[in-house]
Structure formats: structure tokens, C-alpha cells
Amino acid sequence: MRLDHDPTARDSAWRRFAVAFALGSLVLGAGAIGFVAATDPYGLRAAPGRAPGPLMDSNQRFLYPQIVRGGAYDSAVIGTSTARLLDPRDLDRALGGRFANLAMNAATPFEQRAMARLVLAQGAPRTMLLALDSTWCEADADTRLVTPRPFPNWLYEPDPSPMMRHLSVLRQVNWQSLVTGADVVLHRIGHRPARIRSDGYAVFTPPDEHYDAARAARHIHGGTTAVEGAEGAEEPGRAPEVSQAMPALDWLDALLAAMPSATTKLLAFMPVHVAVQGRPGTARGAREAACKARVAAIGRRRGATVVDFRMPSPVTTQDRNYWDPLHYRLPVAARIVEALARARTTGADDEAGFFRVLAHAPAEAAPAEPAPDGAE
């Protein structure tokens, strides 16, 4: 008997197919949920005494909350890619404490604020270093909250309830999480290195031995970047009034106000190349000057040291120090760490002109604490 001439047999076959398809989907879905829950690619179970797993995803926004929740670090760097090359181990030696570098590529002030709030929710940090870029000075910072990169707000809940933790497992069941979970498994059996060190540090620029000065100059003066989106070319126009809105600075003020008095607060405008700095007499130059003045006032009011590297200096005027307009080379990162320690201690501008101290909160001497066993 032909199936297509027998309606009863045809309906029965479709029912069997539908049941098999539904059961298969349930089994695959349950398997995916179980796999993600078992591998925990984004460290939902991380907590003091329960270290997060290896950092295997390429999107730092998903990875770094577990570093914070793991509790192995008492100090943090928060910013964009212009701060990613600050090595936590160098900061430990220069400033004391145990640093994690939580700076994220192209992070908006909104995203940086979410990270800072998460750090503060875990307890009183020893040192908070907020690395500032021009995005903190923009008038639309309160409307351009995120980038095209996904930002998982659910991972930044300070103290999620057990129910929210279960829901978070379901939220992360997607192809990205499955691939990251597979990478976690491969790492644990020794077949894949972690993408990022456990303290959040990674050298994301090309190897320094591959530095090409002519290519770097083209990136610097052509207004493009080799690694990350540029801040943009200078825009002509009338210099803005000092009172023009900079909404992210209200967030900055509130963050500093929420920090315990025992926390060392460091704010630093990062040393981008002069090609993307606001020039005196231009609209951008006036806005940057007004922004720095406001940040300095906030720093003085909140007991923070404010350091300005974003100015013409022996570092920022030399093409050979940069890969592109935003990203300096590794030796510059080491100089920034040393300069921050000096600025915090002395409160004086650099004699060679590398930085200025816009506000100073005297540092209290405190012995460095050894890193816990197993921490990187």
C-alpha cells in the first residue's frame, strides 16, 4: 500500500516524526544546558574560595565578572584598550595589593561603571585605577550606553539570587557559550591555552619584534587603528562652553563617592598619540580641557589622585611609541605604571613632561600583601 494514498498511515507517520523531533529537540536542549552548566564558561559559580575557570572567550564583557567574583584580587584597573597593557604584576609591585586588569576593548563609560559597581559590591577594594578616555567627556555618553559587542547585564548583578543564577545558565545557552565551553574542556585536558591570564591581562597588540615604524605611522596619521576603533579626527567648530553637558562625569563622581575612604582612588587620562588629542583653540581641545578641569575638581572633592598623560609629551609626540593613535607599545605601559606610583607618592608633575598631576590625595604607606597560592 502506498503511503501517499492512505491518509491514516500518512497522519500516523507525521505524528511519529513530530514526536521524534520534539523528543530529539528536548534531549539536545537538555544536553546543551547540562554541558554549559558543567563547563561554566563564564564563571557563574565563581566566589571567594571557588576560583573561576580559564578565560577562553574573546569578549571580555562575558569573562571579567568571574574574576571579580572569584575574590583573588583586591585592586582593579578599569578602562578601555588604552589600559589593557598595564600588567597587574607590575602594578602589584608599584602600588601594593593584588591587581586585576578589567579594562575592556572600546568599553563605554556605562560599561566601565557596571564593572566598577561590581568590584565595589564585592567589598572594599584596596586600589581602584580608573583609566579615562575622551568618551567620559562626550555629551551623549548617557545615550550611547553599549557598543555592537553584546553586553550581558545579567553577569553584572552584584548578588544574584539562586533563581537568577539558574536563569543565567539558560541565558547563556547559545552557540557562543557552547564553543567557549568546548574550549574550556580543551584547556582542561591540555590542548588549548587560556586566551587571557587569570588576572585579566593579555598582550593584545602584535609582538613587539614585528613592529613596523612606517606602517604604524600610516595608522597614526591616517586616522585608523591597527587594533581598535579610533577616537576620530579633529572636528572644526566653535569651542564649547565649560558648562556643556558631560553626563558620564556625574557617574564618575557617584562612583568615587561610593568608594570607601580606605580605598586608594587613582584616575588617569591615558596617553593617546597627539594625533587624536584635542588641540588648543579647537572645539575638541576646549572640551577636553573642560573635562579635565571637572575631573580634577571631582578628584579633589572625593580624595582621588588625578594624573594626566593625555597631553603633548616626549612619549605622545613620538610615533615610534605607538602602534596606532590609541595603542602604545609595551615599554610605554611599564613607564605608565612607574609614573602612576610616582604621582601618587609625590603629587608632583613629571620633570620630563610625561604627566601632570591634576589633583593629589596623599598616599598612606601600606605593606604589600603576598598573592595567594595559585593566583597568577
Tab-separated table of C-alpha atoms in Angstrom:
chain	number	residue	atom	x	y	z
A	1	MET	CA	0.000	0.000	0.000
A	2	ARG	CA	1.380	3.426	-0.950
A	3	LEU	CA	1.622	5.842	1.993
A	4	ASP	CA	0.603	8.894	-0.063
A	5	HIS	CA	-2.737	7.171	-0.917
A	6	ASP	CA	-3.500	6.249	2.724
A	7	PRO	CA	-4.423	9.346	4.795
A	8	THR	CA	-4.441	7.382	8.049
A	9	ALA	CA	-0.955	5.980	7.522
A	10	ARG	CA	0.304	9.400	6.394
A	11	ASP	CA	-1.069	11.127	9.519
A	12	SER	CA	0.419	8.425	11.713
A	13	ALA	CA	3.845	8.871	10.098
A	14	TRP	CA	3.709	12.655	10.631
A	15	ARG	CA	2.774	12.155	14.279
A	16	ARG	CA	5.701	9.798	14.789
A	17	PHE	CA	8.017	12.303	13.105
A	18	ALA	CA	6.694	15.187	15.228
A	19	VAL	CA	7.108	13.191	18.442
A	20	ALA	CA	10.603	12.073	17.474
A	21	PHE	CA	11.548	15.635	16.515
A	22	ALA	CA	10.201	17.042	19.793
A	23	LEU	CA	11.962	14.394	21.869
A	24	GLY	CA	15.188	14.898	19.955
A	25	SER	CA	14.986	18.662	20.487
A	26	LEU	CA	14.377	18.174	24.200
A	27	VAL	CA	17.328	15.816	24.503
A	28	LEU	CA	19.633	18.184	22.570
A	29	GLY	CA	18.405	21.176	24.564
A	30	ALA	CA	18.866	19.414	27.875
A	31	GLY	CA	22.285	18.262	26.762
A	32	ALA	CA	23.282	21.815	25.799
A	33	ILE	CA	22.040	23.184	29.125
A	34	GLY	CA	23.856	20.454	31.021
A	35	PHE	CA	27.066	20.993	29.059
A	36	VAL	CA	27.056	24.758	29.678
A	37	ALA	CA	26.210	24.263	33.354
A	38	ALA	CA	29.020	21.719	33.747
A	39	THR	CA	31.719	23.710	31.945
A	40	ASP	CA	30.558	27.066	33.406
A	41	PRO	CA	32.320	29.075	30.652
A	42	TYR	CA	31.561	32.451	32.272
A	43	GLY	CA	32.218	31.526	35.872
A	44	LEU	CA	28.706	31.812	37.279
A	45	ARG	CA	29.805	29.708	40.254
A	46	ALA	CA	32.930	31.772	40.956
A	47	ALA	CA	33.123	33.054	44.519
A	48	PRO	CA	35.750	33.588	47.229
A	49	GLY	CA	37.297	30.190	47.757
A	50	ARG	CA	35.929	28.950	44.418
A	51	ALA	CA	38.213	30.146	41.640
A	52	PRO	CA	36.788	30.805	38.181
A	53	GLY	CA	37.749	28.600	35.280
A	54	PRO	CA	40.063	29.514	32.394
A	55	LEU	CA	39.241	32.682	30.441
A	56	MET	CA	38.509	31.317	26.988
A	57	ASP	CA	36.073	33.706	25.253
A	58	SER	CA	37.176	36.637	23.086
A	59	ASN	CA	34.544	39.002	24.540
A	60	GLN	CA	35.935	40.368	27.810
A	61	ARG	CA	32.491	41.616	28.804
A	62	PHE	CA	31.490	37.995	29.438
A	63	LEU	CA	34.752	36.929	31.070
A	64	TYR	CA	35.723	39.558	33.610
A	65	PRO	CA	32.812	39.370	36.083
A	66	GLN	CA	34.056	35.966	37.207
A	67	ILE	CA	37.488	37.460	38.015
A	68	VAL	CA	35.775	39.920	40.333
A	69	ARG	CA	33.555	37.306	41.979
A	70	GLY	CA	36.450	34.910	42.480
A	71	GLY	CA	37.837	37.220	45.166
A	72	ALA	CA	41.538	36.616	44.450
A	73	TYR	CA	42.256	40.297	43.735
A	74	ASP	CA	41.829	43.344	45.942
A	75	SER	CA	42.622	46.050	43.368
A	76	ALA	CA	41.463	46.732	39.833
A	77	VAL	CA	42.155	48.622	36.628
A	78	ILE	CA	39.010	49.671	34.764
A	79	GLY	CA	39.060	51.327	31.361
A	80	THR	CA	39.323	50.601	27.642
A	81	SER	CA	42.002	49.044	25.468
A	82	THR	CA	44.250	52.044	26.229
A	83	ALA	CA	44.754	50.492	29.685
A	84	ARG	CA	44.863	46.816	28.776
A	85	LEU	CA	48.668	46.670	28.577
A	86	LEU	CA	49.111	47.716	32.211
A	87	ASP	CA	50.420	44.487	33.710
A	88	PRO	CA	48.825	43.692	37.097
A	89	ARG	CA	52.087	42.188	38.310
A	90	ASP	CA	53.859	45.492	37.675
A	91	LEU	CA	51.047	47.338	39.437
A	92	ASP	CA	51.302	44.981	42.411
A	93	ARG	CA	54.964	45.873	42.824
A	94	ALA	CA	54.469	49.602	42.237
A	95	LEU	CA	51.287	50.250	44.207
A	96	GLY	CA	50.871	47.261	46.505
A	97	GLY	CA	47.965	44.848	46.619
A	98	ARG	CA	46.820	42.246	44.101
A	99	PHE	CA	45.597	43.813	40.864
A	100	ALA	CA	43.270	42.522	38.163
A	101	ASN	CA	43.159	44.318	34.823
A	102	LEU	CA	39.469	44.621	33.919
A	103	ALA	CA	39.882	47.106	31.057
A	104	MET	CA	37.772	46.097	28.036
A	105	ASN	CA	38.173	46.936	24.360
A	106	ALA	CA	36.108	50.031	23.437
A	107	ALA	CA	34.239	49.900	26.762
A	108	THR	CA	31.772	52.755	27.135
A	109	PRO	CA	31.553	54.735	30.401
A	110	PHE	CA	28.294	52.870	31.107
A	111	GLU	CA	30.047	49.500	30.779
A	112	GLN	CA	33.001	50.670	32.863
A	113	ARG	CA	30.629	51.912	35.545
A	114	ALA	CA	28.919	48.494	35.625
A	115	MET	CA	32.297	46.828	36.134
A	116	ALA	CA	33.297	49.276	38.874
A	117	ARG	CA	29.998	48.752	40.666
A	118	LEU	CA	30.537	45.005	40.592
A	119	VAL	CA	34.003	45.429	42.107
A	120	LEU	CA	32.607	47.656	44.859
A	121	ALA	CA	29.810	45.191	45.581
A	122	GLN	CA	32.372	42.510	46.479
A	123	GLY	CA	33.867	44.594	49.286
A	124	ALA	CA	36.249	47.493	49.847
A	125	PRO	CA	38.972	47.437	47.163
A	126	ARG	CA	42.473	48.430	48.157
A	127	THR	CA	43.108	50.453	44.976
A	128	MET	CA	40.840	51.445	42.094
A	129	LEU	CA	42.550	52.752	38.973
A	130	LEU	CA	40.078	54.282	36.524
A	131	ALA	CA	41.737	54.846	33.139
A	132	LEU	CA	39.897	57.645	31.352
A	133	ASP	CA	39.492	58.338	27.648
A	134	SER	CA	37.619	61.053	25.746
A	135	THR	CA	34.365	59.050	25.890
A	136	TRP	CA	33.957	60.191	29.504
A	137	CYS	CA	33.800	63.763	28.199
A	138	GLU	CA	31.155	63.228	25.499
A	139	ALA	CA	27.702	64.812	25.621
A	140	ASP	CA	25.941	61.602	24.525
A	141	ALA	CA	27.557	59.183	26.987
A	142	ASP	CA	24.160	58.631	28.619
A	143	THR	CA	22.548	57.551	25.327
A	144	ARG	CA	25.385	55.569	23.706
A	145	LEU	CA	25.467	53.047	26.503
A	146	VAL	CA	26.886	49.996	24.741
A	147	THR	CA	28.764	49.031	21.596
A	148	PRO	CA	27.896	46.474	18.901
A	149	ARG	CA	29.569	43.925	21.170
A	150	PRO	CA	26.956	42.166	23.346
A	151	PHE	CA	26.951	43.383	26.947
A	152	PRO	CA	25.487	40.819	29.401
A	153	ASN	CA	23.856	42.934	32.112
A	154	TRP	CA	22.843	39.734	33.917
A	155	LEU	CA	26.504	38.929	34.618
A	156	TYR	CA	26.937	42.231	36.442
A	157	GLU	CA	24.246	41.679	39.072
A	158	PRO	CA	26.083	42.322	42.352
A	159	ASP	CA	24.491	39.458	44.310
A	160	PRO	CA	22.176	37.352	42.156
A	161	SER	CA	19.657	35.139	43.907
A	162	PRO	CA	19.717	31.356	43.352
A	163	MET	CA	16.780	31.747	40.954
A	164	MET	CA	18.665	34.387	38.959
A	165	ARG	CA	21.691	32.101	38.813
A	166	HIS	CA	19.540	29.352	37.299
A	167	LEU	CA	18.071	31.811	34.798
A	168	SER	CA	21.582	32.981	33.930
A	169	VAL	CA	22.502	29.439	32.919
A	170	LEU	CA	19.599	29.447	30.481
A	171	ARG	CA	20.533	32.895	29.158
A	172	GLN	CA	23.997	31.734	28.187
A	173	VAL	CA	22.881	28.645	26.269
A	174	ASN	CA	23.806	29.667	22.733
A	175	TRP	CA	26.383	28.804	20.140
A	176	GLN	CA	28.970	31.187	21.633
A	177	SER	CA	28.679	29.561	25.060
A	178	LEU	CA	28.852	26.066	23.611
A	179	VAL	CA	32.046	26.928	21.711
A	180	THR	CA	33.534	28.578	24.794
A	181	GLY	CA	32.548	25.566	26.904
A	182	ALA	CA	34.293	23.281	24.420
A	183	ASP	CA	37.395	25.487	24.707
A	184	VAL	CA	37.214	25.130	28.497
A	185	VAL	CA	37.237	21.346	28.111
A	186	LEU	CA	40.150	21.500	25.655
A	187	HIS	CA	42.076	23.708	28.094
A	188	ARG	CA	41.496	21.324	30.979
A	189	ILE	CA	42.888	18.399	29.021
A	190	GLY	CA	45.897	20.442	27.944
A	191	HIS	CA	45.047	21.084	24.301
A	192	ARG	CA	44.305	24.825	24.347
A	193	PRO	CA	45.873	27.717	26.286
A	194	ALA	CA	43.739	30.292	28.032
A	195	ARG	CA	43.060	33.390	25.941
A	196	ILE	CA	43.607	35.732	28.881
A	197	ARG	CA	45.636	35.363	32.062
A	198	SER	CA	43.626	34.734	35.217
A	199	ASP	CA	44.170	38.348	36.377
A	200	GLY	CA	42.629	39.687	33.146
A	201	TYR	CA	45.927	40.609	31.482
A	202	ALA	CA	46.736	39.873	27.852
A	203	VAL	CA	49.052	41.438	25.308
A	204	PHE	CA	46.588	42.132	22.515
A	205	THR	CA	48.953	44.139	20.311
A	206	PRO	CA	51.210	42.386	17.788
A	207	PRO	CA	54.556	41.054	19.032
A	208	ASP	CA	56.946	43.956	19.519
A	209	GLU	CA	59.565	42.302	17.346
A	210	HIS	CA	57.129	42.704	14.443
A	211	TYR	CA	56.863	46.463	14.925
A	212	ASP	CA	56.907	48.299	11.592
A	213	ALA	CA	57.520	52.020	12.076
A	214	ALA	CA	56.304	53.005	8.605
A	215	ARG	CA	53.087	51.021	8.967
A	216	ALA	CA	52.492	52.449	12.430
A	217	ALA	CA	52.956	55.985	11.091
A	218	ARG	CA	50.342	55.321	8.429
A	219	HIS	CA	47.879	54.181	11.104
A	220	ILE	CA	48.696	57.107	13.358
A	221	HIS	CA	48.422	59.891	10.815
A	222	GLY	CA	45.821	58.255	8.618
A	223	GLY	CA	43.293	58.256	11.460
A	224	THR	CA	42.907	54.458	11.578
A	225	THR	CA	43.992	51.896	14.135
A	226	ALA	CA	45.591	48.519	13.851
A	227	VAL	CA	43.749	47.111	16.851
A	228	GLU	CA	40.712	49.089	17.907
A	229	GLY	CA	38.328	51.807	16.742
A	230	ALA	CA	39.914	55.268	16.708
A	231	GLU	CA	38.536	58.215	18.591
A	232	GLY	CA	38.070	60.070	15.329
A	233	ALA	CA	39.590	63.036	13.569
A	234	GLU	CA	39.569	66.573	14.914
A	235	GLU	CA	36.283	68.299	14.158
A	236	PRO	CA	36.344	72.047	13.468
A	237	GLY	CA	33.912	74.295	15.204
A	238	ARG	CA	33.421	76.860	17.938
A	239	ALA	CA	34.890	75.901	21.274
A	240	PRO	CA	32.133	74.666	23.600
A	241	GLU	CA	31.276	76.388	26.829
A	242	VAL	CA	32.641	74.829	30.000
A	243	SER	CA	29.075	74.214	31.157
A	244	GLN	CA	28.281	71.925	28.218
A	245	ALA	CA	26.881	68.564	29.373
A	246	MET	CA	29.241	65.704	30.200
A	247	PRO	CA	26.834	63.222	31.840
A	248	ALA	CA	29.380	60.448	32.408
A	249	LEU	CA	31.253	62.683	34.837
A	250	ASP	CA	28.239	62.565	37.158
A	251	TRP	CA	28.605	58.772	37.096
A	252	LEU	CA	32.303	59.139	37.866
A	253	ASP	CA	31.534	61.393	40.814
A	254	ALA	CA	28.985	58.910	42.161
A	255	LEU	CA	31.429	56.004	41.775
A	256	LEU	CA	34.120	57.802	43.752
A	257	ALA	CA	31.588	58.809	46.401
A	258	ALA	CA	30.634	55.132	46.800
A	259	MET	CA	34.234	54.019	47.374
A	260	PRO	CA	35.333	53.515	50.985
A	261	SER	CA	37.687	56.137	52.391
A	262	ALA	CA	40.356	53.435	52.802
A	263	THR	CA	40.393	52.765	49.049
A	264	THR	CA	43.180	54.435	47.089
A	265	LYS	CA	41.489	56.191	44.177
A	266	LEU	CA	43.528	56.819	41.036
A	267	LEU	CA	42.182	58.466	37.891
A	268	ALA	CA	44.387	58.685	34.820
A	269	PHE	CA	43.774	60.193	31.387
A	270	MET	CA	45.610	57.719	29.180
A	271	PRO	CA	48.465	58.746	26.836
A	272	VAL	CA	46.991	58.553	23.348
A	273	HIS	CA	49.074	59.961	20.499
A	274	VAL	CA	48.853	63.727	19.940
A	275	ALA	CA	47.241	62.996	16.562
A	276	VAL	CA	43.939	62.281	18.359
A	277	GLN	CA	44.267	64.727	21.231
A	278	GLY	CA	42.212	67.888	21.166
A	279	ARG	CA	44.369	70.788	20.030
A	280	PRO	CA	44.217	74.168	21.783
A	281	GLY	CA	41.849	76.552	20.033
A	282	THR	CA	39.634	73.781	18.660
A	283	ALA	CA	36.257	72.506	19.823
A	284	ARG	CA	37.729	69.196	20.903
A	285	GLY	CA	40.620	70.868	22.680
A	286	ALA	CA	38.259	73.089	24.670
A	287	ARG	CA	36.048	70.149	25.585
A	288	GLU	CA	38.989	68.054	26.749
A	289	ALA	CA	40.349	70.940	28.831
A	290	ALA	CA	36.937	71.482	30.424
A	291	CYS	CA	36.594	67.749	31.069
A	292	LYS	CA	39.993	67.525	32.744
A	293	ALA	CA	39.152	70.526	34.937
A	294	ARG	CA	35.919	68.849	36.051
A	295	VAL	CA	37.608	65.514	36.719
A	296	ALA	CA	40.276	67.303	38.757
A	297	ALA	CA	37.561	69.019	40.803
A	298	ILE	CA	35.796	65.684	41.352
A	299	GLY	CA	39.092	64.085	42.366
A	300	ARG	CA	39.846	66.792	44.913
A	301	ARG	CA	36.343	66.523	46.349
A	302	ARG	CA	36.441	62.718	46.578
A	303	GLY	CA	40.023	62.198	47.732
A	304	ALA	CA	41.411	60.866	44.448
A	305	THR	CA	44.709	61.423	42.673
A	306	VAL	CA	44.161	62.540	39.061
A	307	VAL	CA	47.014	62.090	36.588
A	308	ASP	CA	47.010	63.462	33.046
A	309	PHE	CA	49.030	61.571	30.419
A	310	ARG	CA	46.761	62.819	27.600
A	311	MET	CA	48.891	65.773	26.541
A	312	PRO	CA	51.820	66.526	24.237
A	313	SER	CA	54.821	64.867	25.860
A	314	PRO	CA	58.091	63.136	24.980
A	315	VAL	CA	56.020	59.940	24.739
A	316	THR	CA	52.836	61.042	22.931
A	317	THR	CA	54.637	63.063	20.249
A	318	GLN	CA	56.836	60.169	19.135
A	319	ASP	CA	55.354	57.837	16.515
A	320	ARG	CA	57.753	55.067	17.495
A	321	ASN	CA	55.965	54.664	20.827
A	322	TYR	CA	52.669	53.662	19.165
A	323	TRP	CA	51.064	51.016	17.016
A	324	ASP	CA	48.257	53.416	16.079
A	325	PRO	CA	46.781	56.636	17.514
A	326	LEU	CA	45.435	54.919	20.643
A	327	HIS	CA	47.696	51.993	21.449
A	328	TYR	CA	51.192	52.430	22.818
A	329	ARG	CA	53.880	49.775	22.871
A	330	LEU	CA	54.751	47.602	25.860
A	331	PRO	CA	57.691	49.682	27.149
A	332	VAL	CA	55.315	52.650	27.447
A	333	ALA	CA	52.952	50.579	29.595
A	334	ALA	CA	55.776	49.938	32.072
A	335	ARG	CA	56.531	53.677	32.155
A	336	ILE	CA	52.878	54.462	32.918
A	337	VAL	CA	52.878	52.106	35.914
A	338	GLU	CA	56.067	53.663	37.289
A	339	ALA	CA	54.678	57.169	36.679
A	340	LEU	CA	51.428	56.386	38.494
A	341	ALA	CA	53.340	55.235	41.553
A	342	ARG	CA	55.463	58.373	41.489
A	343	ALA	CA	52.488	60.671	41.005
A	344	ARG	CA	50.614	59.014	43.852
A	345	THR	CA	53.581	59.340	46.200
A	346	THR	CA	54.875	62.815	45.347
A	347	GLY	CA	51.901	64.635	43.866
A	348	ALA	CA	54.336	66.424	41.540
A	349	ASP	CA	54.333	66.764	37.769
A	350	ASP	CA	56.904	64.774	35.836
A	351	GLU	CA	60.057	66.822	35.256
A	352	ALA	CA	60.435	65.305	31.799
A	353	GLY	CA	56.876	66.280	30.891
A	354	PHE	CA	55.318	62.808	30.641
A	355	PHE	CA	52.434	63.593	33.013
A	356	ARG	CA	50.782	66.253	35.127
A	357	VAL	CA	49.105	65.739	38.482
A	358	LEU	CA	45.727	67.496	38.354
A	359	ALA	CA	44.681	66.503	41.884
A	360	HIS	CA	46.507	64.687	44.634
A	361	ALA	CA	45.405	62.619	47.597
A	362	PRO	CA	48.464	61.800	49.737
A	363	ALA	CA	49.225	58.093	49.785
A	364	GLU	CA	49.306	56.230	53.077
A	365	ALA	CA	52.131	53.774	53.418
A	366	ALA	CA	50.862	50.209	53.394
A	367	PRO	CA	52.829	46.957	53.142
A	368	ALA	CA	52.287	44.935	50.011
A	369	GLU	CA	50.323	41.756	50.543
A	370	PRO	CA	51.580	38.490	49.037
A	371	ALA	CA	49.459	36.898	46.353
A	372	PRO	CA	47.522	33.818	47.475
A	373	ASP	CA	48.739	30.390	46.454
A	374	GLY	CA	47.754	29.590	42.923
A	375	ALA	CA	46.927	33.185	41.915
A	376	GLU	CA	48.613	34.489	38.817
